[in-house]
C-alpha cells in the first residue's frame, strides 16, 4: 500500500498543478508549483515510513533548502538588473 502511495501521490499532484496551469494560466501554475505542494506529501510518506523524528529532521532540512533557494533568487534578481548572467550567477 505504501509503495503504491509513493509512486502515485507526487505525480498526481504535479499533474493537477499542470492541469490548473492549462485551465487558469501560467501564473496560477507557478503559484501552485512554488508552494510546498510536493514536499508535503513526501514528508508525510517519510513520517509513515521512518517515524516522527526523521520526518521532523527532513522538514527542517526542507525549510533550509527553501530559505537558501529564496536567498539565491532574491540576490540573482537584484544583481541581474545591473549585470549580466554570468556575474549574477557568481554573485548570487
PDB file of C-alpha atoms in Angstrom:
ATOM      1  CA  UNK A   1       0.000   0.000   0.000  1.00  0.00           C
ATOM      2  CA  UNK A   2       2.758   2.455   0.940  1.00  0.00           C
ATOM      3  CA  UNK A   3       4.643   1.716  -2.268  1.00  0.00           C
ATOM      4  CA  UNK A   4       1.537   2.480  -4.352  1.00  0.00           C
ATOM      5  CA  UNK A   5       1.047   5.728  -2.473  1.00  0.00           C
ATOM      6  CA  UNK A   6       4.690   6.658  -3.077  1.00  0.00           C
ATOM      7  CA  UNK A   7       4.579   6.169  -6.823  1.00  0.00           C
ATOM      8  CA  UNK A   8       1.199   7.837  -7.373  1.00  0.00           C
ATOM      9  CA  UNK A   9       0.826  10.719  -4.917  1.00  0.00           C
ATOM     10  CA  UNK A  10       3.501  13.156  -6.088  1.00  0.00           C
ATOM     11  CA  UNK A  11       2.962  12.564  -9.834  1.00  0.00           C
ATOM     12  CA  UNK A  12      -0.771  13.057  -9.285  1.00  0.00           C
ATOM     13  CA  UNK A  13      -0.154  16.381  -7.544  1.00  0.00           C
ATOM     14  CA  UNK A  14       2.153  17.510 -10.351  1.00  0.00           C
ATOM     15  CA  UNK A  15      -0.491  16.506 -12.887  1.00  0.00           C
ATOM     16  CA  UNK A  16      -3.115  18.544 -11.043  1.00  0.00           C
ATOM     17  CA  UNK A  17      -0.832  21.586 -10.932  1.00  0.00           C
ATOM     18  CA  UNK A  18      -0.190  21.210 -14.672  1.00  0.00           C
ATOM     19  CA  UNK A  19      -3.905  20.948 -15.393  1.00  0.00           C
ATOM     20  CA  UNK A  20      -4.555  24.028 -13.257  1.00  0.00           C
ATOM     21  CA  UNK A  21      -1.943  25.841 -15.363  1.00  0.00           C
ATOM     22  CA  UNK A  22      -3.725  24.876 -18.556  1.00  0.00           C
ATOM     23  CA  UNK A  23      -7.073  25.932 -17.151  1.00  0.00           C
ATOM     24  CA  UNK A  24      -6.153  29.174 -15.361  1.00  0.00           C
ATOM     25  CA  UNK A  25      -2.804  30.079 -16.899  1.00  0.00           C
ATOM     26  CA  UNK A  26       0.864  30.046 -16.020  1.00  0.00           C
ATOM     27  CA  UNK A  27       0.525  32.428 -13.065  1.00  0.00           C
ATOM     28  CA  UNK A  28      -1.706  30.001 -11.179  1.00  0.00           C
ATOM     29  CA  UNK A  29       0.502  27.082 -12.161  1.00  0.00           C
ATOM     30  CA  UNK A  30       3.592  28.962 -10.988  1.00  0.00           C
ATOM     31  CA  UNK A  31       2.000  29.900  -7.689  1.00  0.00           C
ATOM     32  CA  UNK A  32       0.891  26.339  -7.031  1.00  0.00           C
ATOM     33  CA  UNK A  33       4.231  24.929  -8.147  1.00  0.00           C
ATOM     34  CA  UNK A  34       6.086  27.341  -5.883  1.00  0.00           C
ATOM     35  CA  UNK A  35       4.196  26.183  -2.817  1.00  0.00           C
ATOM     36  CA  UNK A  36       5.413  23.234  -0.789  1.00  0.00           C
ATOM     37  CA  UNK A  37       2.769  21.200  -2.551  1.00  0.00           C
ATOM     38  CA  UNK A  38       5.147  18.380  -3.418  1.00  0.00           C
ATOM     39  CA  UNK A  39       7.278  18.306  -0.281  1.00  0.00           C
ATOM     40  CA  UNK A  40       4.242  17.973   2.000  1.00  0.00           C
ATOM     41  CA  UNK A  41       3.210  14.546   0.731  1.00  0.00           C
ATOM     42  CA  UNK A  42       6.840  13.432   0.643  1.00  0.00           C
ATOM     43  CA  UNK A  43       7.270  14.416   4.295  1.00  0.00           C
ATOM     44  CA  UNK A  44       4.059  12.580   5.137  1.00  0.00           C
ATOM     45  CA  UNK A  45       5.380   9.434   3.464  1.00  0.00           C
ATOM     46  CA  UNK A  46       8.667   9.800   5.330  1.00  0.00           C
ATOM     47  CA  UNK A  47       6.692  10.075   8.551  1.00  0.00           C
ATOM     48  CA  UNK A  48       4.766   6.893   7.806  1.00  0.00           C
ATOM     49  CA  UNK A  49       7.893   5.006   6.845  1.00  0.00           C
ATOM     50  CA  UNK A  50      10.525   6.293   9.293  1.00  0.00           C
ATOM     51  CA  UNK A  51       8.720   7.951  12.186  1.00  0.00           C
ATOM     52  CA  UNK A  52       8.165  11.426  13.527  1.00  0.00           C
ATOM     53  CA  UNK A  53      11.757  12.343  14.417  1.00  0.00           C
ATOM     54  CA  UNK A  54      13.046  11.510  10.952  1.00  0.00           C
ATOM     55  CA  UNK A  55      10.211  13.470   9.313  1.00  0.00           C
ATOM     56  CA  UNK A  56      10.919  16.414  11.618  1.00  0.00           C
ATOM     57  CA  UNK A  57      14.582  16.468  10.591  1.00  0.00           C
ATOM     58  CA  UNK A  58      13.574  16.185   6.938  1.00  0.00           C
ATOM     59  CA  UNK A  59      11.135  19.078   7.343  1.00  0.00           C
ATOM     60  CA  UNK A  60      13.859  21.233   8.903  1.00  0.00           C
ATOM     61  CA  UNK A  61      16.177  20.396   6.010  1.00  0.00           C
ATOM     62  CA  UNK A  62      13.406  21.206   3.571  1.00  0.00           C
ATOM     63  CA  UNK A  63      12.902  24.634   5.127  1.00  0.00           C
ATOM     64  CA  UNK A  64      16.635  25.300   4.998  1.00  0.00           C
ATOM     65  CA  UNK A  65      16.616  24.407   1.300  1.00  0.00           C
ATOM     66  CA  UNK A  66      13.690  26.715   0.556  1.00  0.00           C
ATOM     67  CA  UNK A  67      15.357  29.517   2.507  1.00  0.00           C
ATOM     68  CA  UNK A  68      18.622  29.179   0.611  1.00  0.00           C
ATOM     69  CA  UNK A  69      16.793  28.997  -2.718  1.00  0.00           C
ATOM     70  CA  UNK A  70      14.837  32.142  -1.845  1.00  0.00           C
ATOM     71  CA  UNK A  71      18.037  33.992  -0.909  1.00  0.00           C
ATOM     72  CA  UNK A  72      19.601  32.929  -4.206  1.00  0.00           C
ATOM     73  CA  UNK A  73      16.577  34.117  -6.194  1.00  0.00           C
ATOM     74  CA  UNK A  74      16.467  37.497  -4.445  1.00  0.00           C
ATOM     75  CA  UNK A  75      20.210  38.058  -4.858  1.00  0.00           C
ATOM     76  CA  UNK A  76      20.097  36.979  -8.509  1.00  0.00           C
ATOM     77  CA  UNK A  77      17.253  39.361  -9.260  1.00  0.00           C
ATOM     78  CA  UNK A  78      18.976  42.304  -7.591  1.00  0.00           C
ATOM     79  CA  UNK A  79      22.317  41.657  -9.288  1.00  0.00           C
ATOM     80  CA  UNK A  80      20.815  40.855 -12.689  1.00  0.00           C
ATOM     81  CA  UNK A  81      19.269  44.321 -13.001  1.00  0.00           C
ATOM     82  CA  UNK A  82      22.814  45.743 -13.067  1.00  0.00           C
ATOM     83  CA  UNK A  83      24.966  42.954 -14.520  1.00  0.00           C
ATOM     84  CA  UNK A  84      24.922  40.059 -16.962  1.00  0.00           C
ATOM     85  CA  UNK A  85      24.006  36.445 -16.411  1.00  0.00           C
ATOM     86  CA  UNK A  86      27.500  35.199 -15.521  1.00  0.00           C
ATOM     87  CA  UNK A  87      28.097  37.873 -12.902  1.00  0.00           C
ATOM     88  CA  UNK A  88      24.605  37.359 -11.491  1.00  0.00           C
ATOM     89  CA  UNK A  89      25.194  33.625 -11.079  1.00  0.00           C
ATOM     90  CA  UNK A  90      28.545  34.167  -9.414  1.00  0.00           C
ATOM     91  CA  UNK A  91      27.260  36.943  -7.174  1.00  0.00           C
ATOM     92  CA  UNK A  92      24.148  35.182  -6.039  1.00  0.00           C
TER      93      UNK A  92
END
